[in-house]
């Protein structure tokens, strides 16, 4: 009889012991998050919002991650607010639920000065070599070092690097050494449209792709160049790799492109996606190995070839990379930085220097120092 009386009391005591803390207490319980607590104190509005929010996941940079902060950023309250909002995911995402298939999770960053993606800017979550990794702007990666710290309104994952708020298309492309594309967009007077149009997907040819059809571009009228370039843009749809399947998509040009998935490789007409999911302020960029030709929309891929044949019949390679003399100096602010997420790159002088998604290498090595501008 005594056991029956004591059992409810024991269960109640156990339940009480398992009660979660509020966010302030949860952060205070981890000494390595004291710098984050200090950053939240600089923008009280964010802390108050987090305290009132429910069902959220906080990607909490460790104290070591905050070593990337510089004095200029600390004095920019709006920037710090945007950075902190980008570290808050809408929804509760436990580490064990992150798989090797990338997922793209909306964050609390919706400030139009920093993002133009409906529903909030996203981060990419994926499992690599058994670890949970979050990719942000410029393919910077942040690895979870401590997972599933619970608090009243959600969970916390401690990460080893600050997330990078995605910059605009032009700034990102320059940093990634997609200089031929940037120069072509500038020549065709499309830069503003590309940088400001909300919810876009861009299939971005690398420098080798432009160089391989150099003879077709030498004296191309601006109107024809614009027609080619807008054939690489999907308007009104942010097509992350997880959504790219066998289908057709209408481009800004008005003509369709055909998406094919063959043995795990993604093709756009005959062009292979060589670097997927480069997050930008207004959508996503996928780097491809061929310039798409609206006059050859039926071009199909040969999946056995590592590099596809040009879609411009009869075109020959140029000795120099086209349009690079028209590459402007990037002026858009680039908010934060971690370390670039790759151990291998397209590192030739004419190719994109964007990292692949394995391992980790220094941002300066991948982006020629450009990524360092983005550090807080």
Short mmCIF file of C-alpha atoms in Angstrom, two decimals:
data_model
loop_
_atom_site.label_atom_id
_atom_site.label_comp_id
_atom_site.label_asym_id
_atom_site.label_seq_id
_atom_site.Cartn_x
_atom_site.Cartn_y
_atom_site.Cartn_z
CA UNK A 1 0.00 0.00 0.00
CA UNK A 2 2.84 2.37 0.86
CA UNK A 3 4.47 1.61 -2.50
CA UNK A 4 1.29 2.62 -4.34
CA UNK A 5 1.21 5.91 -2.44
CA UNK A 6 4.86 6.67 -3.11
CA UNK A 7 4.80 5.86 -6.84
CA UNK A 8 2.89 9.00 -7.98
CA UNK A 9 5.23 11.15 -5.88
CA UNK A 10 8.29 9.53 -7.47
CA UNK A 11 6.90 10.03 -10.97
CA UNK A 12 6.10 13.67 -10.24
CA UNK A 13 9.61 14.23 -8.91
CA UNK A 14 11.15 12.65 -12.02
CA UNK A 15 8.96 14.76 -14.31
CA UNK A 16 9.95 17.90 -12.44
CA UNK A 17 13.63 17.00 -12.79
CA UNK A 18 13.18 16.72 -16.56
CA UNK A 19 11.55 20.13 -16.96
CA UNK A 20 13.38 22.34 -19.41
CA UNK A 21 14.88 25.76 -18.72
CA UNK A 22 14.04 29.03 -20.38
CA UNK A 23 16.45 30.29 -23.03
CA UNK A 24 18.34 32.61 -20.69
CA UNK A 25 18.98 29.80 -18.23
CA UNK A 26 19.92 27.38 -21.00
CA UNK A 27 22.52 29.78 -22.39
CA UNK A 28 23.84 30.55 -18.91
CA UNK A 29 24.25 26.83 -18.23
CA UNK A 30 26.88 26.59 -20.97
CA UNK A 31 30.00 28.73 -20.34
CA UNK A 32 31.04 28.45 -23.99
CA UNK A 33 27.97 30.47 -25.01
CA UNK A 34 28.78 33.59 -22.99
CA UNK A 35 29.75 35.52 -26.13
CA UNK A 36 26.37 34.71 -27.69
CA UNK A 37 24.64 35.94 -24.55
CA UNK A 38 26.60 39.18 -24.86
CA UNK A 39 25.65 39.57 -28.53
CA UNK A 40 21.98 39.10 -27.68
CA UNK A 41 22.39 41.86 -25.12
CA UNK A 42 23.44 44.26 -27.90
CA UNK A 43 20.06 43.83 -29.61
CA UNK A 44 17.49 43.28 -26.83
CA UNK A 45 14.68 42.98 -29.35
CA UNK A 46 16.06 39.70 -30.66
CA UNK A 47 16.41 38.26 -27.18
CA UNK A 48 12.84 39.26 -26.34
CA UNK A 49 11.56 37.71 -29.58
CA UNK A 50 13.36 34.46 -28.84
CA UNK A 51 11.97 34.42 -25.33
CA UNK A 52 8.43 34.68 -26.68
CA UNK A 53 8.88 32.36 -29.67
CA UNK A 54 7.97 28.69 -29.61
CA UNK A 55 9.10 25.67 -31.57
CA UNK A 56 12.47 27.07 -32.64
CA UNK A 57 15.99 25.75 -33.08
CA UNK A 58 18.86 28.04 -32.10
CA UNK A 59 22.20 27.46 -33.81
CA UNK A 60 24.41 28.84 -31.07
CA UNK A 61 27.95 29.84 -32.08
CA UNK A 62 30.54 28.92 -29.48
CA UNK A 63 32.81 31.51 -27.89
CA UNK A 64 35.56 30.42 -30.28
CA UNK A 65 33.24 31.08 -33.23
CA UNK A 66 32.74 34.65 -32.02
CA UNK A 67 36.46 35.30 -32.42
CA UNK A 68 35.48 36.19 -36.02
CA UNK A 69 33.73 39.33 -34.81
CA UNK A 70 35.36 42.64 -35.54
CA UNK A 71 34.76 46.05 -34.01
CA UNK A 72 32.99 47.42 -37.10
CA UNK A 73 30.33 44.76 -36.98
CA UNK A 74 29.88 45.10 -33.23
CA UNK A 75 28.93 48.73 -33.83
CA UNK A 76 26.34 47.81 -36.49
CA UNK A 77 23.23 46.88 -34.51
CA UNK A 78 21.13 46.14 -37.61
CA UNK A 79 23.77 43.76 -38.94
CA UNK A 80 24.13 41.94 -35.63
CA UNK A 81 20.35 41.61 -35.46
CA UNK A 82 20.24 40.08 -38.94
CA UNK A 83 23.06 37.68 -38.12
CA UNK A 84 21.39 36.52 -34.91
CA UNK A 85 18.03 36.08 -36.64
CA UNK A 86 19.75 33.92 -39.26
CA UNK A 87 20.85 31.55 -36.49
CA UNK A 88 17.24 30.84 -35.45
CA UNK A 89 15.41 28.11 -37.36
CA UNK A 90 11.63 28.07 -37.56
CA UNK A 91 10.82 24.64 -36.14
CA UNK A 92 12.42 22.09 -33.87
CA UNK A 93 15.11 20.07 -35.66
CA UNK A 94 16.81 17.38 -33.60
CA UNK A 95 20.26 16.30 -34.75
CA UNK A 96 19.19 12.70 -35.28
CA UNK A 97 16.60 13.86 -37.82
CA UNK A 98 19.20 15.46 -40.10
CA UNK A 99 20.11 13.04 -42.90
CA UNK A 100 22.56 12.82 -45.79
CA UNK A 101 19.85 14.29 -47.99
CA UNK A 102 20.08 18.09 -47.69
CA UNK A 103 17.15 19.99 -46.24
CA UNK A 104 16.65 23.73 -46.52
CA UNK A 105 15.23 25.24 -43.37
CA UNK A 106 13.70 28.73 -43.11
CA UNK A 107 15.13 31.01 -40.45
CA UNK A 108 13.85 34.08 -38.64
CA UNK A 109 15.83 36.34 -41.00
CA UNK A 110 13.20 38.20 -43.04
CA UNK A 111 14.67 41.71 -43.03
CA UNK A 112 14.40 42.94 -46.63
CA UNK A 113 17.76 44.68 -46.31
CA UNK A 114 19.38 41.25 -46.12
CA UNK A 115 17.06 38.78 -47.81
CA UNK A 116 14.40 38.59 -50.49
CA UNK A 117 13.26 35.00 -50.03
CA UNK A 118 9.61 34.40 -49.20
CA UNK A 119 9.23 32.79 -45.79
CA UNK A 120 12.69 33.79 -44.62
CA UNK A 121 16.27 33.08 -45.66
CA UNK A 122 17.28 29.43 -45.29
CA UNK A 123 20.20 27.34 -44.12
CA UNK A 124 21.09 23.94 -45.53
CA UNK A 125 21.19 21.10 -43.01
CA UNK A 126 22.92 17.85 -43.92
CA UNK A 127 24.79 14.98 -42.30
CA UNK A 128 28.41 14.58 -43.44
CA UNK A 129 30.74 11.88 -42.12
CA UNK A 130 28.40 11.32 -39.21
CA UNK A 131 28.34 15.00 -38.22
CA UNK A 132 25.52 17.51 -38.58
CA UNK A 133 26.63 20.43 -40.75
CA UNK A 134 24.84 23.66 -41.64
CA UNK A 135 25.79 25.45 -44.87
CA UNK A 136 25.13 29.16 -45.25
CA UNK A 137 26.22 31.93 -47.64
CA UNK A 138 29.31 31.31 -49.80
CA UNK A 139 29.02 27.62 -48.91
CA UNK A 140 30.45 28.33 -45.48
CA UNK A 141 29.98 25.39 -43.14
CA UNK A 142 29.26 25.22 -39.44
CA UNK A 143 29.46 21.89 -37.63
CA UNK A 144 27.40 20.96 -34.58
CA UNK A 145 29.68 20.28 -31.62
CA UNK A 146 26.93 19.76 -29.03
CA UNK A 147 23.41 18.83 -30.07
CA UNK A 148 19.91 18.85 -28.63
CA UNK A 149 20.25 21.18 -25.66
CA UNK A 150 16.61 21.63 -24.70
CA UNK A 151 14.90 24.74 -23.40
CA UNK A 152 11.28 25.74 -22.91
CA UNK A 153 10.63 26.85 -26.48
CA UNK A 154 12.82 24.50 -28.50
CA UNK A 155 16.36 23.21 -28.76
CA UNK A 156 19.90 24.52 -29.11
CA UNK A 157 22.72 23.14 -31.23
CA UNK A 158 26.15 24.58 -30.45
CA UNK A 159 28.11 25.19 -33.67
CA UNK A 160 31.79 25.83 -34.26
CA UNK A 161 31.47 28.75 -36.70
CA UNK A 162 29.18 31.68 -37.35
CA UNK A 163 26.76 31.32 -40.22
CA UNK A 164 27.29 33.63 -43.19
CA UNK A 165 24.23 35.63 -44.23
CA UNK A 166 23.94 35.09 -48.01
CA UNK A 167 24.99 38.11 -50.08
CA UNK A 168 23.46 39.22 -53.37
CA UNK A 169 24.09 37.33 -56.60
CA UNK A 170 26.76 39.68 -57.98
CA UNK A 171 28.80 39.73 -54.78
CA UNK A 172 28.54 35.97 -54.36
CA UNK A 173 29.50 35.31 -57.97
CA UNK A 174 32.58 37.55 -57.76
CA UNK A 175 33.64 35.79 -54.56
CA UNK A 176 33.17 32.43 -56.30
CA UNK A 177 35.25 33.53 -59.32
CA UNK A 178 32.25 33.34 -61.65
CA UNK A 179 33.66 36.46 -63.21
CA UNK A 180 32.60 35.76 -66.78
CA UNK A 181 28.98 35.51 -65.69
CA UNK A 182 29.20 38.70 -63.65
CA UNK A 183 30.77 40.55 -66.57
CA UNK A 184 28.14 39.27 -68.99
CA UNK A 185 25.29 40.27 -66.66
CA UNK A 186 26.83 43.73 -66.30
CA UNK A 187 27.24 44.07 -70.08
CA UNK A 188 23.59 43.12 -70.61
CA UNK A 189 22.50 45.58 -67.90
CA UNK A 190 20.82 42.84 -65.90
CA UNK A 191 22.76 43.14 -62.63
CA UNK A 192 20.10 45.06 -60.73
CA UNK A 193 17.35 42.67 -61.82
CA UNK A 194 19.41 39.62 -60.90
CA UNK A 195 20.30 41.04 -57.48
CA UNK A 196 16.87 42.33 -56.47
CA UNK A 197 14.25 40.02 -58.01
CA UNK A 198 12.76 37.90 -55.20
CA UNK A 199 12.68 34.11 -55.17
CA UNK A 200 14.91 33.20 -58.09
CA UNK A 201 16.95 30.21 -59.16
CA UNK A 202 20.03 30.82 -61.30
CA UNK A 203 21.94 28.21 -63.26
CA UNK A 204 25.35 29.88 -63.39
CA UNK A 205 27.86 28.77 -66.04
CA UNK A 206 31.42 28.66 -64.76
CA UNK A 207 34.23 30.51 -66.50
CA UNK A 208 35.30 27.45 -68.50
CA UNK A 209 31.79 27.21 -69.92
CA UNK A 210 31.90 30.78 -71.22
CA UNK A 211 35.43 30.36 -72.53
CA UNK A 212 34.50 27.19 -74.43
CA UNK A 213 32.05 29.17 -76.62
CA UNK A 214 34.09 32.35 -76.79
CA UNK A 215 33.75 32.69 -80.56
CA UNK A 216 29.95 32.90 -80.23
CA UNK A 217 30.18 35.69 -77.68
CA UNK A 218 32.79 37.97 -79.20
CA UNK A 219 30.43 40.42 -80.91
CA UNK A 220 27.08 39.32 -79.54
CA UNK A 221 24.54 42.18 -79.38
CA UNK A 222 23.48 43.14 -75.86
CA UNK A 223 19.88 42.13 -76.61
CA UNK A 224 20.93 38.64 -77.69
CA UNK A 225 23.23 38.33 -74.69
CA UNK A 226 20.33 39.27 -72.41
CA UNK A 227 18.20 36.57 -74.06
CA UNK A 228 20.88 33.96 -73.35
CA UNK A 229 21.39 35.08 -69.76
CA UNK A 230 17.70 35.25 -68.85
CA UNK A 231 17.45 31.65 -70.12
CA UNK A 232 19.49 30.74 -67.03
CA UNK A 233 17.06 32.31 -64.53
CA UNK A 234 13.91 30.79 -63.04
CA UNK A 235 11.71 33.54 -61.64
CA UNK A 236 9.36 33.03 -58.71
CA UNK A 237 10.79 29.66 -57.65
CA UNK A 238 13.70 28.96 -55.32
CA UNK A 239 14.75 25.56 -56.62
CA UNK A 240 17.04 23.98 -54.06
CA UNK A 241 18.64 20.69 -55.09
CA UNK A 242 16.15 18.74 -53.01
CA UNK A 243 13.35 19.98 -55.30
CA UNK A 244 15.09 19.48 -58.65
CA UNK A 245 13.55 16.48 -60.38
CA UNK A 246 12.78 15.34 -63.91
CA UNK A 247 10.63 18.20 -65.14
CA UNK A 248 10.61 21.38 -67.21
CA UNK A 249 10.84 24.89 -65.80
CA UNK A 250 9.98 28.16 -67.49
CA UNK A 251 12.81 30.66 -67.51
CA UNK A 252 12.79 34.43 -67.37
CA UNK A 253 13.48 34.25 -71.10
CA UNK A 254 10.06 32.65 -71.58
CA UNK A 255 11.43 29.36 -72.91
CA UNK A 256 11.65 26.16 -70.90
CA UNK A 257 14.67 24.27 -69.60
CA UNK A 258 14.56 20.55 -68.91
CA UNK A 259 15.81 19.19 -65.60
CA UNK A 260 17.10 15.61 -65.72
CA UNK A 261 18.38 13.53 -62.82
CA UNK A 262 20.59 10.66 -64.01
CA UNK A 263 22.36 8.39 -61.53
CA UNK A 264 22.25 11.14 -58.94
CA UNK A 265 23.67 13.82 -61.25
CA UNK A 266 21.49 16.82 -62.09
CA UNK A 267 21.44 18.26 -65.61
CA UNK A 268 19.83 21.40 -67.02
CA UNK A 269 19.28 20.65 -70.70
CA UNK A 270 22.77 19.28 -71.47
CA UNK A 271 24.62 21.16 -68.71
CA UNK A 272 25.69 19.32 -65.57
CA UNK A 273 25.23 20.94 -62.16
CA UNK A 274 28.76 20.87 -60.75
CA UNK A 275 28.18 22.90 -57.56
CA UNK A 276 24.63 22.94 -56.16
CA UNK A 277 22.89 25.13 -53.63
CA UNK A 278 24.92 28.32 -53.35
CA UNK A 279 22.59 30.41 -51.20
CA UNK A 280 22.15 34.06 -52.21
CA UNK A 281 20.08 36.88 -50.74
CA UNK A 282 17.18 36.33 -53.13
CA UNK A 283 17.32 32.60 -53.83
CA UNK A 284 19.80 29.96 -54.89
CA UNK A 285 22.53 29.50 -57.51
CA UNK A 286 23.61 26.21 -59.06
CA UNK A 287 26.91 26.30 -60.94
CA UNK A 288 26.82 24.45 -64.28
CA UNK A 289 29.50 23.39 -66.77
CA UNK A 290 27.84 24.71 -69.94
CA UNK A 291 26.21 27.89 -71.20
CA UNK A 292 22.56 27.17 -71.97
CA UNK A 293 21.35 28.10 -75.45
CA UNK A 294 17.69 29.13 -75.85
CA UNK A 295 18.02 28.32 -79.55
CA UNK A 296 19.01 24.75 -78.64
CA UNK A 297 16.51 23.96 -75.91
CA UNK A 298 16.36 20.28 -76.89
CA UNK A 299 20.03 19.65 -76.02
CA UNK A 300 20.29 16.48 -73.94
CA UNK A 301 23.02 15.31 -71.58
CA UNK A 302 25.47 12.48 -71.97
CA UNK A 303 25.82 11.30 -68.40
CA UNK A 304 28.97 9.31 -69.21
CA UNK A 305 30.89 12.50 -70.03
CA UNK A 306 32.51 14.43 -67.19
CA UNK A 307 32.05 17.69 -69.13
CA UNK A 308 29.21 18.22 -71.57
CA UNK A 309 29.59 19.39 -75.15
CA UNK A 310 28.78 23.09 -75.76
CA UNK A 311 25.15 23.84 -76.61
CA UNK A 312 26.29 26.41 -79.20
CA UNK A 313 26.99 24.41 -82.34
CA UNK A 314 30.10 25.48 -84.21
CA UNK A 315 31.42 27.70 -81.41
CA UNK A 316 35.10 27.50 -80.58
CA UNK A 317 37.06 28.28 -77.46
CA UNK A 318 38.52 31.71 -76.76
CA UNK A 319 42.04 32.28 -75.48
CA UNK A 320 40.75 34.66 -72.81
CA UNK A 321 37.80 34.37 -70.47
CA UNK A 322 34.97 36.49 -71.96
CA UNK A 323 33.47 39.56 -70.27
CA UNK A 324 35.87 39.67 -67.35
CA UNK A 325 36.91 43.23 -68.15
CA UNK A 326 33.39 44.29 -67.12
CA UNK A 327 33.49 42.80 -63.65
CA UNK A 328 32.68 45.53 -61.09
CA UNK A 329 34.07 45.72 -57.59
CA UNK A 330 31.43 44.27 -55.24
CA UNK A 331 29.80 46.89 -53.05
CA UNK A 332 27.03 45.00 -51.23
CA UNK A 333 27.69 44.40 -47.55
CA UNK A 334 28.45 40.79 -46.75
CA UNK A 335 27.43 40.04 -43.24
CA UNK A 336 29.25 37.13 -41.61
CA UNK A 337 31.64 34.34 -42.22
CA UNK A 338 32.66 30.92 -41.08
CA UNK A 339 35.01 28.61 -42.90
CA UNK A 340 34.38 27.46 -46.42
CA UNK A 341 32.94 24.04 -46.74
CA UNK A 342 35.20 22.08 -48.98
CA UNK A 343 38.44 20.31 -49.61
CA UNK A 344 38.31 20.39 -53.39
CA UNK A 345 37.54 23.26 -55.73
CA UNK A 346 37.41 24.23 -59.36
CA UNK A 347 40.59 26.11 -58.76
CA UNK A 348 41.83 27.02 -62.22
CA UNK A 349 42.18 30.69 -63.04
CA UNK A 350 39.12 30.56 -65.25
CA UNK A 351 36.88 28.37 -63.13
CA UNK A 352 34.65 28.87 -60.15
CA UNK A 353 36.51 28.71 -56.89
CA UNK A 354 33.47 27.58 -54.93
CA UNK A 355 34.17 24.76 -52.49
CA UNK A 356 32.65 21.32 -52.64
CA UNK A 357 30.84 19.87 -49.65
CA UNK A 358 33.49 17.70 -48.03
CA UNK A 359 35.93 18.56 -45.29
CA UNK A 360 36.86 22.14 -44.53
CA UNK A 361 39.46 24.52 -45.90
CA UNK A 362 40.25 28.16 -45.30
CA UNK A 363 37.93 30.78 -46.73
CA UNK A 364 40.81 32.87 -48.05
CA UNK A 365 42.16 29.97 -50.08
CA UNK A 366 38.79 29.39 -51.71
CA UNK A 367 37.64 32.93 -52.31
CA UNK A 368 40.89 34.80 -52.77
CA UNK A 369 40.30 36.77 -49.59
CA UNK A 370 36.88 37.99 -50.70
CA UNK A 371 35.15 35.88 -48.08
CA UNK A 372 37.09 37.62 -45.37
CA UNK A 373 35.14 40.78 -46.08
CA UNK A 374 32.06 38.95 -44.92
CA UNK A 375 33.37 38.15 -41.47
CA UNK A 376 31.71 39.89 -38.57
#
